[in-house]
mmCIF file of C-alpha atoms in Angstrom:
data_model
loop_
_atom_site.group_PDB
_atom_site.id
_atom_site.type_symbol
_atom_site.label_atom_id
_atom_site.label_comp_id
_atom_site.label_asym_id
_atom_site.label_seq_id
_atom_site.Cartn_x
_atom_site.Cartn_y
_atom_site.Cartn_z
ATOM 1 C CA MET A 1 18.488 -19.278 -10.394
ATOM 2 C CA THR A 2 17.213 -16.082 -12.022
ATOM 3 C CA PRO A 3 14.863 -14.258 -9.644
ATOM 4 C CA LYS A 4 11.319 -13.437 -10.804
ATOM 5 C CA VAL A 5 9.932 -10.041 -9.773
ATOM 6 C CA VAL A 6 6.425 -8.645 -10.270
ATOM 7 C CA ILE A 7 6.070 -4.851 -10.021
ATOM 8 C CA ILE A 8 2.522 -3.665 -9.300
ATOM 9 C CA GLY A 9 1.187 -0.135 -9.329
ATOM 10 C CA ILE A 10 0.066 3.085 -10.940
ATOM 11 C CA GLY A 11 2.187 5.768 -12.657
ATOM 12 C CA PHE A 12 4.577 4.817 -15.449
ATOM 13 C CA SER A 13 7.524 6.831 -14.080
ATOM 14 C CA SER A 14 7.388 5.039 -10.718
ATOM 15 C CA ARG A 15 7.123 1.655 -12.411
ATOM 16 C CA LEU A 16 9.895 2.517 -14.882
ATOM 17 C CA GLY A 17 12.330 3.489 -12.136
ATOM 18 C CA MET A 18 11.561 0.254 -10.307
ATOM 19 C CA ILE A 19 11.934 -1.822 -13.487
ATOM 20 C CA ARG A 20 15.382 -0.412 -14.189
ATOM 21 C CA ALA A 21 16.501 -0.818 -10.581
ATOM 22 C CA VAL A 22 15.387 -4.445 -10.375
ATOM 23 C CA ALA A 23 16.933 -5.181 -13.783
ATOM 24 C CA GLU A 24 20.381 -4.733 -12.215
ATOM 25 C CA THR A 25 19.785 -8.021 -10.353
ATOM 26 C CA GLY A 26 19.271 -9.863 -13.650
ATOM 27 C CA ALA A 27 15.686 -10.661 -12.643
ATOM 28 C CA GLU A 28 12.877 -11.697 -14.957
ATOM 29 C CA ILE A 29 10.428 -8.794 -14.578
ATOM 30 C CA ASP A 30 6.649 -8.813 -14.967
ATOM 31 C CA VAL A 31 4.597 -5.646 -14.530
ATOM 32 C CA ILE A 32 0.958 -5.240 -13.514
ATOM 33 C CA VAL A 33 -0.250 -1.842 -14.712
ATOM 34 C CA VAL A 34 -2.990 -0.587 -12.361
ATOM 35 C CA GLY A 35 -5.530 1.959 -13.623
ATOM 36 C CA HIS A 36 -4.807 1.264 -17.283
ATOM 37 C CA GLY A 37 -5.837 3.871 -19.855
ATOM 38 C CA ARG A 38 -6.322 3.572 -23.614
ATOM 39 C CA PHE A 39 -2.714 3.234 -24.735
ATOM 40 C CA LYS A 40 0.320 1.103 -23.902
ATOM 41 C CA PRO A 41 2.142 2.840 -21.024
ATOM 42 C CA VAL A 42 5.600 4.311 -21.510
ATOM 43 C CA ASP A 43 7.290 1.938 -19.053
ATOM 44 C CA CYS A 44 6.024 -1.120 -20.920
ATOM 45 C CA TYR A 45 8.409 -0.267 -23.782
ATOM 46 C CA SER A 46 11.367 -0.969 -21.483
ATOM 47 C CA LYS A 47 13.683 -3.670 -22.764
ATOM 48 C CA TYR A 48 13.832 -5.165 -19.288
ATOM 49 C CA ILE A 49 10.175 -6.262 -19.121
ATOM 50 C CA HIS A 50 9.363 -9.929 -19.676
ATOM 51 C CA ARG A 51 5.563 -9.597 -19.608
ATOM 52 C CA TYR A 52 3.010 -6.966 -18.621
ATOM 53 C CA TYR A 53 -0.667 -7.072 -17.679
ATOM 54 C CA TYR A 54 -3.416 -4.459 -17.433
ATOM 55 C CA VAL A 55 -5.876 -3.844 -14.609
ATOM 56 C CA LYS A 56 -8.584 -1.259 -15.233
ATOM 57 C CA GLY A 57 -9.271 0.894 -12.201
ATOM 58 C CA ASN A 58 -8.613 -0.245 -8.644
ATOM 59 C CA ASP A 59 -9.563 -3.896 -9.060
ATOM 60 C CA GLY A 60 -7.797 -5.839 -6.343
ATOM 61 C CA GLU A 61 -9.429 -9.131 -7.286
ATOM 62 C CA LYS A 62 -8.085 -8.787 -10.817
ATOM 63 C CA ILE A 63 -4.549 -8.252 -9.486
ATOM 64 C CA ILE A 64 -4.742 -11.431 -7.413
ATOM 65 C CA GLN A 65 -6.212 -13.319 -10.380
ATOM 66 C CA ILE A 66 -3.322 -12.229 -12.636
ATOM 67 C CA LEU A 67 -0.769 -13.238 -10.003
ATOM 68 C CA GLN A 68 -2.355 -16.667 -9.598
ATOM 69 C CA ASP A 69 -3.027 -17.359 -13.275
ATOM 70 C CA TYR A 70 0.136 -15.980 -14.915
ATOM 71 C CA CYS A 71 2.887 -15.203 -12.399
ATOM 72 C CA ILE A 72 3.327 -18.438 -10.448
ATOM 73 C CA ASP A 73 6.456 -20.440 -11.186
ATOM 74 C CA PRO A 74 6.546 -23.886 -9.499
ATOM 75 C CA ASN A 75 10.361 -23.816 -9.458
ATOM 76 C CA ARG A 76 10.877 -20.495 -7.683
ATOM 77 C CA LYS A 77 9.064 -17.963 -5.531
ATOM 78 C CA GLY A 78 8.277 -14.662 -7.169
ATOM 79 C CA ILE A 79 8.970 -11.366 -5.430
ATOM 80 C CA LEU A 80 6.173 -8.779 -5.380
ATOM 81 C CA ILE A 81 6.971 -5.052 -5.269
ATOM 82 C CA PRO A 82 3.890 -2.820 -4.864
ATOM 83 C CA ILE A 83 4.590 0.846 -5.622
ATOM 84 C CA ASN A 84 1.418 2.611 -4.475
ATOM 85 C CA ASP A 85 -0.832 2.340 -1.423
ATOM 86 C CA PHE A 86 -3.606 0.474 -3.218
ATOM 87 C CA ALA A 87 -1.265 -2.190 -4.590
ATOM 88 C CA ALA A 88 0.422 -2.512 -1.180
ATOM 89 C CA THR A 89 -2.982 -3.034 0.445
ATOM 90 C CA VAL A 90 -4.039 -5.668 -2.080
ATOM 91 C CA VAL A 91 -0.866 -7.680 -1.488
ATOM 92 C CA ASP A 92 -1.037 -7.235 2.294
ATOM 93 C CA GLN A 93 -4.665 -8.324 2.561
ATOM 94 C CA ASN A 94 -4.030 -11.472 0.538
ATOM 95 C CA ILE A 95 -0.849 -12.718 2.209
ATOM 96 C CA ASN A 96 -2.407 -16.054 3.167
ATOM 97 C CA ILE A 97 -3.265 -16.712 -0.491
ATOM 98 C CA LEU A 98 0.037 -15.465 -1.911
ATOM 99 C CA LYS A 99 2.634 -16.733 0.559
ATOM 100 C CA LYS A 100 2.966 -20.197 -0.980
ATOM 101 C CA HIS A 101 4.260 -18.795 -4.266
ATOM 102 C CA PHE A 102 5.502 -15.262 -3.542
ATOM 103 C CA LEU A 103 7.689 -13.145 -1.271
ATOM 104 C CA PHE A 104 6.601 -9.573 -0.509
ATOM 105 C CA PRO A 105 6.836 -6.643 1.923
ATOM 106 C CA HIS A 106 5.320 -7.546 5.281
ATOM 107 C CA ILE A 107 5.165 -7.004 9.016
ATOM 108 C CA GLN A 108 5.979 -10.273 10.785
ATOM 109 C CA GLY A 109 4.338 -12.148 7.912
ATOM 110 C CA ARG A 110 0.896 -11.246 9.275
ATOM 111 C CA GLN A 111 -1.924 -10.597 6.820
ATOM 112 C CA GLY A 112 -3.379 -7.104 7.131
ATOM 113 C CA ALA A 113 -0.568 -5.714 9.300
ATOM 114 C CA VAL A 114 0.791 -3.320 6.638
ATOM 115 C CA THR A 115 -2.721 -1.955 6.055
ATOM 116 C CA GLU A 116 -3.141 -1.386 9.792
ATOM 117 C CA TRP A 117 0.045 0.679 9.841
ATOM 118 C CA MET A 118 -1.240 2.923 7.056
ATOM 119 C CA ASN A 119 -3.285 4.483 9.857
ATOM 120 C CA LYS A 120 -1.788 7.958 10.347
ATOM 121 C CA GLU A 121 -2.690 8.066 14.036
ATOM 122 C CA LYS A 122 -0.699 4.879 14.713
ATOM 123 C CA GLN A 123 2.208 6.328 12.763
ATOM 124 C CA LYS A 124 2.151 9.571 14.742
ATOM 125 C CA ASN A 125 2.098 7.668 18.027
ATOM 126 C CA VAL A 126 5.245 5.729 17.165
ATOM 127 C CA ALA A 127 6.841 8.950 15.843
ATOM 128 C CA LYS A 128 6.266 10.547 19.257
ATOM 129 C CA LYS A 129 7.677 7.448 20.940
ATOM 130 C CA VAL A 130 11.019 7.770 19.137
ATOM 131 C CA GLY A 131 11.193 11.519 19.841
ATOM 132 C CA LEU A 132 10.009 13.087 16.577
ATOM 133 C CA ASP A 133 7.941 16.276 16.476
ATOM 134 C CA VAL A 134 4.376 15.832 15.200
ATOM 135 C CA ALA A 135 1.497 18.253 14.690
ATOM 136 C CA ASN A 136 -1.262 17.945 17.293
ATOM 137 C CA SER A 137 -4.453 16.361 15.960
ATOM 138 C CA VAL A 138 -7.896 14.997 16.802
ATOM 139 C CA ASN A 139 -10.089 12.536 14.906
ATOM 140 C CA VAL A 140 -13.568 13.102 13.520
ATOM 141 C CA ASN A 141 -15.511 9.907 12.869
ATOM 142 C CA ILE A 142 -18.214 9.970 10.206
ATOM 143 C CA LYS A 143 -20.898 7.278 10.339
ATOM 144 C CA ASP A 144 -24.309 7.110 8.681
ATOM 145 C CA GLY A 145 -23.693 10.585 7.289
ATOM 146 C CA LEU A 146 -23.271 12.096 10.764
ATOM 147 C CA TYR A 147 -20.341 13.411 12.784
ATOM 148 C CA GLN A 148 -19.523 15.476 15.861
ATOM 149 C CA LEU A 149 -16.688 17.975 16.196
ATOM 150 C CA PRO A 150 -14.604 17.078 19.251
ATOM 151 C CA GLU A 151 -12.808 19.557 21.478
ATOM 152 C CA GLY A 152 -9.209 20.416 20.745
ATOM 153 C CA ILE A 153 -9.551 21.738 17.194
ATOM 154 C CA TYR A 154 -7.617 24.943 16.552
ATOM 155 C CA TYR A 155 -7.758 27.078 13.420
ATOM 156 C CA PRO A 156 -6.371 27.086 10.879
ATOM 157 C CA CYS A 157 -6.385 23.301 10.706
ATOM 158 C CA PHE A 158 -5.618 20.667 8.088
ATOM 159 C CA THR A 159 -7.726 17.623 7.219
ATOM 160 C CA LYS A 160 -6.612 14.219 5.959
ATOM 161 C CA THR A 161 -7.912 10.672 6.031
ATOM 162 C CA ARG A 162 -6.373 8.510 8.736
ATOM 163 C CA ALA A 163 -5.488 5.897 6.111
ATOM 164 C CA TYR A 164 -4.891 6.516 2.395
ATOM 165 C CA THR A 165 -5.670 3.002 1.213
ATOM 166 C CA LYS A 166 -7.871 4.463 -1.516
ATOM 167 C CA GLY A 167 -5.927 7.645 -2.132
ATOM 168 C CA TYR A 168 -8.385 10.275 -0.891
ATOM 169 C CA LYS A 169 -5.999 13.104 -1.710
ATOM 170 C CA PHE A 170 -8.825 15.598 -2.069
ATOM 171 C CA THR A 171 -9.369 15.373 1.701
ATOM 172 C CA LEU A 172 -6.069 17.249 2.151
ATOM 173 C CA GLN A 173 -7.566 20.656 2.912
ATOM 174 C CA ARG A 174 -6.640 23.721 4.907
ATOM 175 C CA CYS A 175 -9.620 25.046 6.892
ATOM 176 C CA ASP A 176 -9.379 28.558 8.335
ATOM 177 C CA ASP A 177 -12.491 28.340 10.496
ATOM 178 C CA GLU A 178 -15.235 25.988 11.642
ATOM 179 C CA ALA A 179 -17.444 26.782 8.645
ATOM 180 C CA ALA A 180 -14.681 25.700 6.236
ATOM 181 C CA LEU A 181 -14.051 22.529 8.223
ATOM 182 C CA ARG A 182 -17.740 21.630 8.263
ATOM 183 C CA LYS A 183 -17.904 22.158 4.498
ATOM 184 C CA VAL A 184 -15.205 19.491 4.008
ATOM 185 C CA LEU A 185 -16.795 17.111 6.513
ATOM 186 C CA ASP A 186 -20.314 17.609 5.109
ATOM 187 C CA ARG A 187 -19.060 16.643 1.674
ATOM 188 C CA LEU A 188 -17.532 13.457 3.064
ATOM 189 C CA ALA A 189 -20.612 12.721 5.157
ATOM 190 C CA GLY A 190 -22.633 12.800 1.941
ATOM 191 C CA TRP A 191 -20.899 9.586 0.882
ATOM 192 C CA ASN A 192 -22.818 7.698 3.583
ATOM 193 C CA ARG A 193 -19.879 5.466 4.391
ATOM 194 C CA PRO A 194 -17.811 5.200 7.585
ATOM 195 C CA LEU A 195 -14.740 7.459 7.524
ATOM 196 C CA SER A 196 -12.220 8.657 10.071
ATOM 197 C CA ILE A 197 -10.753 12.098 9.377
ATOM 198 C CA MET A 198 -7.672 13.456 11.121
ATOM 199 C CA VAL A 199 -7.828 17.180 11.857
ATOM 200 C CA GLU A 200 -4.327 18.533 12.498
ATOM 201 C CA ASP A 201 -3.047 21.890 13.651
ATOM 202 C CA TYR A 202 -2.051 23.672 10.453
ATOM 203 C CA LYS A 203 1.688 24.235 10.046
ATOM 204 C CA GLU A 204 3.229 26.710 7.638
ATOM 205 C CA ILE A 205 5.690 24.537 5.744
ATOM 206 C CA GLU A 206 9.042 26.105 4.932
ATOM 207 C CA THR A 207 10.502 23.090 3.130
ATOM 208 C CA GLU A 208 9.230 19.561 2.445
ATOM 209 C CA TYR A 209 11.501 16.535 2.563
ATOM 210 C CA ALA A 210 11.448 12.775 2.219
ATOM 211 C CA VAL A 211 13.664 9.772 2.727
ATOM 212 C CA VAL A 212 13.438 6.434 0.951
ATOM 213 C CA GLY A 213 14.778 3.241 2.418
ATOM 214 C CA PHE A 214 14.921 -0.517 2.795
ATOM 215 C CA SER A 215 14.496 -2.666 5.898
ATOM 216 C CA ASP A 216 15.127 -6.369 6.357
ATOM 217 C CA GLY A 217 13.601 -6.215 9.836
ATOM 218 C CA LYS A 218 16.988 -5.937 11.550
ATOM 219 C CA GLU A 219 18.871 -3.334 9.538
ATOM 220 C CA VAL A 220 17.395 -0.185 7.987
ATOM 221 C CA VAL A 221 19.143 1.523 5.063
ATOM 222 C CA ILE A 222 18.351 5.206 4.408
ATOM 223 C CA PRO A 223 20.888 6.504 1.856
ATOM 224 C CA GLY A 224 20.179 10.249 1.776
ATOM 225 C CA ILE A 225 17.703 13.122 1.980
ATOM 226 C CA LEU A 226 15.252 14.238 -0.701
ATOM 227 C CA GLU A 227 14.455 17.955 -0.588
ATOM 228 C CA ILE A 228 11.322 18.898 -2.550
ATOM 229 C CA LEU A 229 11.967 21.928 -4.757
ATOM 230 C CA LEU A 230 8.639 22.016 -6.600
ATOM 231 C CA MET A 231 5.466 20.192 -5.603
ATOM 232 C CA ALA A 232 2.822 19.216 -8.146
ATOM 233 C CA LYS A 233 -0.716 20.586 -8.189
ATOM 234 C CA GLY A 234 -4.056 19.184 -9.316
ATOM 235 C CA GLU A 235 -4.479 15.402 -9.398
ATOM 236 C CA ASP A 236 -0.779 14.895 -8.640
ATOM 237 C CA LYS A 237 -0.932 17.064 -5.507
ATOM 238 C CA GLY A 238 1.631 15.895 -2.970
ATOM 239 C CA VAL A 239 4.078 14.497 -5.553
ATOM 240 C CA ALA A 240 7.362 16.218 -6.395
ATOM 241 C CA CYS A 241 7.918 17.674 -9.874
ATOM 242 C CA GLN A 242 11.503 18.511 -8.982
ATOM 243 C CA GLY A 243 13.736 17.824 -6.016
ATOM 244 C CA ARG A 244 17.270 17.542 -4.724
ATOM 245 C CA ILE A 245 18.885 14.306 -3.539
ATOM 246 C CA MET A 246 21.689 14.928 -1.046
ATOM 247 C CA PRO A 247 23.813 13.191 1.609
ATOM 248 C CA LYS A 248 22.591 12.813 5.204
ATOM 249 C CA ASN A 249 25.134 15.308 6.571
ATOM 250 C CA GLY A 250 23.388 17.343 9.265
ATOM 251 C CA TYR A 251 20.350 15.048 9.325
ATOM 252 C CA GLU A 252 21.936 12.047 11.040
ATOM 253 C CA LYS A 253 19.935 12.244 14.298
ATOM 254 C CA LEU A 254 16.693 12.623 12.381
ATOM 255 C CA VAL A 255 17.514 9.650 10.157
ATOM 256 C CA GLU A 256 18.272 7.495 13.203
ATOM 257 C CA LYS A 257 14.800 8.255 14.564
ATOM 258 C CA PHE A 258 13.250 7.263 11.238
ATOM 259 C CA LYS A 259 15.155 3.989 11.406
ATOM 260 C CA GLN A 260 13.874 3.423 14.945
ATOM 261 C CA MET A 261 10.311 3.920 13.690
ATOM 262 C CA ILE A 262 10.668 1.282 10.980
ATOM 263 C CA LEU A 263 12.228 -1.203 13.423
ATOM 264 C CA GLU A 264 9.514 -0.448 15.998
ATOM 265 C CA ILE A 265 6.846 -1.239 13.415
ATOM 266 C CA GLY A 266 8.726 -4.361 12.318
ATOM 267 C CA PHE A 267 8.387 -3.636 8.615
ATOM 268 C CA VAL A 268 10.332 -5.613 6.009
ATOM 269 C CA GLY A 269 10.479 -4.024 2.571
ATOM 270 C CA LEU A 270 10.867 -0.711 0.766
ATOM 271 C CA PHE A 271 9.426 2.482 2.241
ATOM 272 C CA ASP A 272 9.478 6.254 2.147
ATOM 273 C CA ILE A 273 8.913 8.828 4.893
ATOM 274 C CA ASP A 274 7.720 12.412 4.441
ATOM 275 C CA PHE A 275 8.720 15.211 6.830
ATOM 276 C CA TYR A 276 8.837 18.986 6.756
ATOM 277 C CA LEU A 277 10.464 22.056 8.282
ATOM 278 C CA SER A 278 8.153 24.449 10.145
ATOM 279 C CA GLU A 279 8.814 26.953 12.914
ATOM 280 C CA GLY A 280 12.475 25.958 12.810
ATOM 281 C CA ARG A 281 11.672 22.298 13.634
ATOM 282 C CA TYR A 282 11.402 19.119 11.592
ATOM 283 C CA PHE A 283 7.952 17.536 11.820
ATOM 284 C CA PHE A 284 7.085 13.950 10.925
ATOM 285 C CA GLY A 285 4.554 13.756 8.084
ATOM 286 C CA GLU A 286 3.809 10.135 7.249
ATOM 287 C CA ILE A 287 5.294 6.753 6.376
ATOM 288 C CA ASN A 288 4.443 5.056 3.098
ATOM 289 C CA LEU A 289 5.009 1.323 3.483
ATOM 290 C CA ARG A 290 5.895 0.989 -0.186
ATOM 291 C CA ILE A 291 8.286 2.903 -2.382
ATOM 292 C CA GLY A 292 7.401 5.290 -5.173
ATOM 293 C CA GLY A 293 9.123 7.119 -7.999
ATOM 294 C CA SER A 294 11.603 9.035 -5.855
ATOM 295 C CA ALA A 295 13.646 5.843 -5.520
ATOM 296 C CA THR A 296 14.802 6.539 -9.072
ATOM 297 C CA ALA A 297 16.803 9.544 -7.849
ATOM 298 C CA VAL A 298 18.539 7.373 -5.257
ATOM 299 C CA LEU A 299 19.223 4.638 -7.817
ATOM 300 C CA LYS A 300 20.845 7.114 -10.209
ATOM 301 C CA MET A 301 23.105 8.234 -7.368
ATOM 302 C CA GLY A 302 24.410 4.672 -7.105
ATOM 303 C CA VAL A 303 22.234 3.212 -4.310
ATOM 304 C CA ASN A 304 19.902 0.431 -5.490
ATOM 305 C CA LEU A 305 17.312 -0.116 -2.745
ATOM 306 C CA PRO A 306 14.984 -2.357 -4.813
ATOM 307 C CA ALA A 307 17.933 -4.647 -5.598
ATOM 308 C CA MET A 308 18.613 -4.854 -1.855
ATOM 309 C CA PHE A 309 15.024 -5.978 -1.285
ATOM 310 C CA VAL A 310 15.212 -8.604 -4.042
ATOM 311 C CA LYS A 311 18.516 -10.029 -2.802
ATOM 312 C CA SER A 312 17.514 -9.957 0.860
ATOM 313 C CA SER A 313 14.202 -11.684 0.078
ATOM 314 C CA LEU A 314 16.164 -14.522 -1.536
ATOM 315 C CA GLY A 315 18.614 -14.749 1.355
ATOM 316 C CA VAL A 316 21.472 -13.179 -0.615
ATOM 317 C CA PRO A 317 23.730 -10.907 1.501
ATOM 318 C CA ILE A 318 23.704 -7.201 0.619
ATOM 319 C CA GLU A 319 27.102 -6.477 2.147
ATOM 320 C CA GLY A 320 29.260 -4.631 -0.331
ATOM 321 C CA MET A 321 26.343 -2.811 -1.948
ATOM 322 C CA GLU A 322 26.510 1.003 -1.867
ATOM 323 C CA LYS A 323 24.291 2.341 0.938
ATOM 324 C CA GLU A 324 25.118 6.056 1.063
ATOM 325 C CA VAL A 325 24.506 8.991 -1.257
ATOM 326 C CA LYS A 326 27.818 10.828 -1.493
ATOM 327 C CA THR A 327 26.978 14.015 -3.447
ATOM 328 C CA SER A 328 23.985 16.257 -4.206
ATOM 329 C CA SER A 329 22.044 16.343 -7.457
ATOM 330 C CA ILE A 330 18.756 17.802 -8.741
ATOM 331 C CA TYR A 331 16.159 15.446 -10.246
ATOM 332 C CA VAL A 332 12.978 15.907 -12.263
ATOM 333 C CA ASN A 333 9.936 13.649 -12.583
ATOM 334 C CA GLU A 334 8.964 14.286 -16.212
ATOM 335 C CA ARG A 335 5.617 12.494 -15.991
ATOM 336 C CA ILE A 336 4.412 14.676 -13.131
ATOM 337 C CA CYS A 337 5.745 17.803 -14.844
ATOM 338 C CA SER A 338 4.017 16.929 -18.119
ATOM 339 C CA ASP A 339 0.711 16.294 -16.339
ATOM 340 C CA ASN A 340 0.960 19.660 -14.570
ATOM 341 C CA TRP A 341 1.891 21.340 -17.852
ATOM 342 C CA TYR A 342 -1.082 19.791 -19.626
ATOM 343 C CA GLY A 343 -3.323 20.806 -16.731
ATOM 344 C CA GLY A 344 -2.198 24.429 -16.995
ATOM 345 C CA TYR A 345 -0.190 24.558 -13.770
ATOM 346 C CA LEU A 346 3.136 24.961 -15.638
ATOM 347 C CA THR A 347 3.987 26.991 -18.731
ATOM 348 C CA THR A 348 5.933 25.388 -21.569
ATOM 349 C CA LYS A 349 9.005 27.437 -20.613
ATOM 350 C CA GLU A 350 8.738 26.424 -16.962
ATOM 351 C CA MET A 351 8.556 22.746 -17.885
ATOM 352 C CA LYS A 352 11.553 23.013 -20.201
ATOM 353 C CA ASP A 353 13.529 24.886 -17.534
ATOM 354 C CA LEU A 354 12.807 22.158 -14.978
ATOM 355 C CA SER A 355 14.319 19.545 -17.283
ATOM 356 C CA ARG A 356 17.229 21.766 -18.324
ATOM 357 C CA LEU A 357 18.214 22.590 -14.741
ATOM 358 C CA SER A 358 17.956 19.012 -13.470
ATOM 359 C CA HIS A 359 20.787 16.498 -13.574
ATOM 360 C CA ILE A 360 18.707 13.349 -13.050
ATOM 361 C CA SER A 361 15.926 12.317 -15.415
ATOM 362 C CA PHE A 362 13.319 9.747 -14.365
ATOM 363 C CA VAL A 363 12.524 8.771 -17.974
ATOM 364 C CA SER A 364 15.798 9.156 -19.865
ATOM 365 C CA ASP A 365 18.253 6.250 -19.677
ATOM 366 C CA ARG A 366 21.103 5.563 -22.092
ATOM 367 C CA ASP A 367 20.848 1.778 -21.670
ATOM 368 C CA ASP A 368 17.051 1.698 -22.016
ATOM 369 C CA PRO A 369 16.203 4.449 -24.546
ATOM 370 C CA LYS A 370 12.834 3.403 -25.990
ATOM 371 C CA PRO A 371 10.619 4.622 -23.104
ATOM 372 C CA GLU A 372 12.018 8.137 -23.542
ATOM 373 C CA LYS A 373 11.346 8.082 -27.296
ATOM 374 C CA VAL A 374 7.749 7.037 -26.668
ATOM 375 C CA PHE A 375 7.400 9.690 -23.961
ATOM 376 C CA ARG A 376 8.628 12.421 -26.342
ATOM 377 C CA ARG A 377 6.028 11.357 -28.912
ATOM 378 C CA LYS A 378 3.392 11.450 -26.199
ATOM 379 C CA LEU A 379 4.440 14.993 -25.270
ATOM 380 C CA LYS A 380 3.901 16.163 -28.845
ATOM 381 C CA VAL A 381 0.368 14.768 -28.832
ATOM 382 C CA MET A 382 -0.292 16.394 -25.458
ATOM 383 C CA GLY A 383 1.010 19.689 -26.853
ATOM 384 C CA VAL A 384 -1.499 19.613 -29.723
ATOM 385 C CA LYS A 385 -4.351 18.751 -27.355
ATOM 386 C CA ARG A 386 -3.247 21.531 -25.026
ATOM 387 C CA ILE A 387 -3.435 24.101 -27.848
ATOM 388 C CA ILE A 388 -6.887 22.833 -28.891
ATOM 389 C CA LYS A 389 -8.064 23.007 -25.292
ATOM 390 C CA LYS A 390 -6.871 26.625 -24.986
ATOM 391 C CA TYR A 391 -8.539 27.537 -28.300
ATOM 392 C CA LEU A 392 -11.866 26.022 -27.236
ATOM 393 C CA LYS A 393 -11.777 28.014 -24.016
#
């Protein structure tokens, strides 16, 4: 029977990579576009999509409603693939409602368990347990607009939310002294909602890396290493514009520790892990218990992690599937680059050079050409708006 897969999340390039990966299984693919804007997204022009649905903003109830009203098939269980933290949380917190009709990433099938493991403190504790280096940190709890600075904070420091279920990327701040730290915390305290902020020792990052992988709960597949060559700025802060996918040679011990972490947590599904080089050591950054756009680079190197998840969910063996990246290649995420270009963080020449010097495109695909054509038209419109914006300034 043809599998049915529902891809849920924000960012057309991440969804597009997932659509094309899952299409290799022959699945019927539905897409739920989260945070929908005014126009039909680029990925929804893919020939592989069966149906697509729009959700304005972060409306978890609407996602569940769409799944229940339009995505249930009485003859087969659908497979849900969330591709951002919000979508992963929505699925995880509604497992008891969804489990009759769908299969999905999970931790021991327990509702809310994936959300619990989005807590960065829990992640760091298990990272220490398997022998990974982590930056020292303390927590600052904000309640009723009040907080107290605990002992053990050293400057410069770096702030982040303990859990990114709502994507508070603006809390990622370097603070050089107590006054700067209090400025960040005072702003958050002004929200008058409970928050827990992690304050880490600041590390000068030499190089940022990531791995993407799949776990069936017993075996963990991590095909290669992603080295970040250029990180985005502005609203896309923390996402790679350009990177290098390469074999695990020289990183084997590190990869084994990442695998131990995933098995220790008990996670079943697709994931990615961020880490970085500082002071000559590799430090654990965070685990994302969902998979984003970088999986496209791995797919185009011949390793199809989403297909592994689909097959494994249906009880189909994945033996014989390619599990290792054999050579190195440079990739570019055109959507992130175009957003940074439009925002003034990249010049037109810099953006063109990024594409010219990269071997892997996240949008271009010979077998599925229409999304790229639509994207090129979109770039022309953005170019005109960019000129108008400059003129008005």
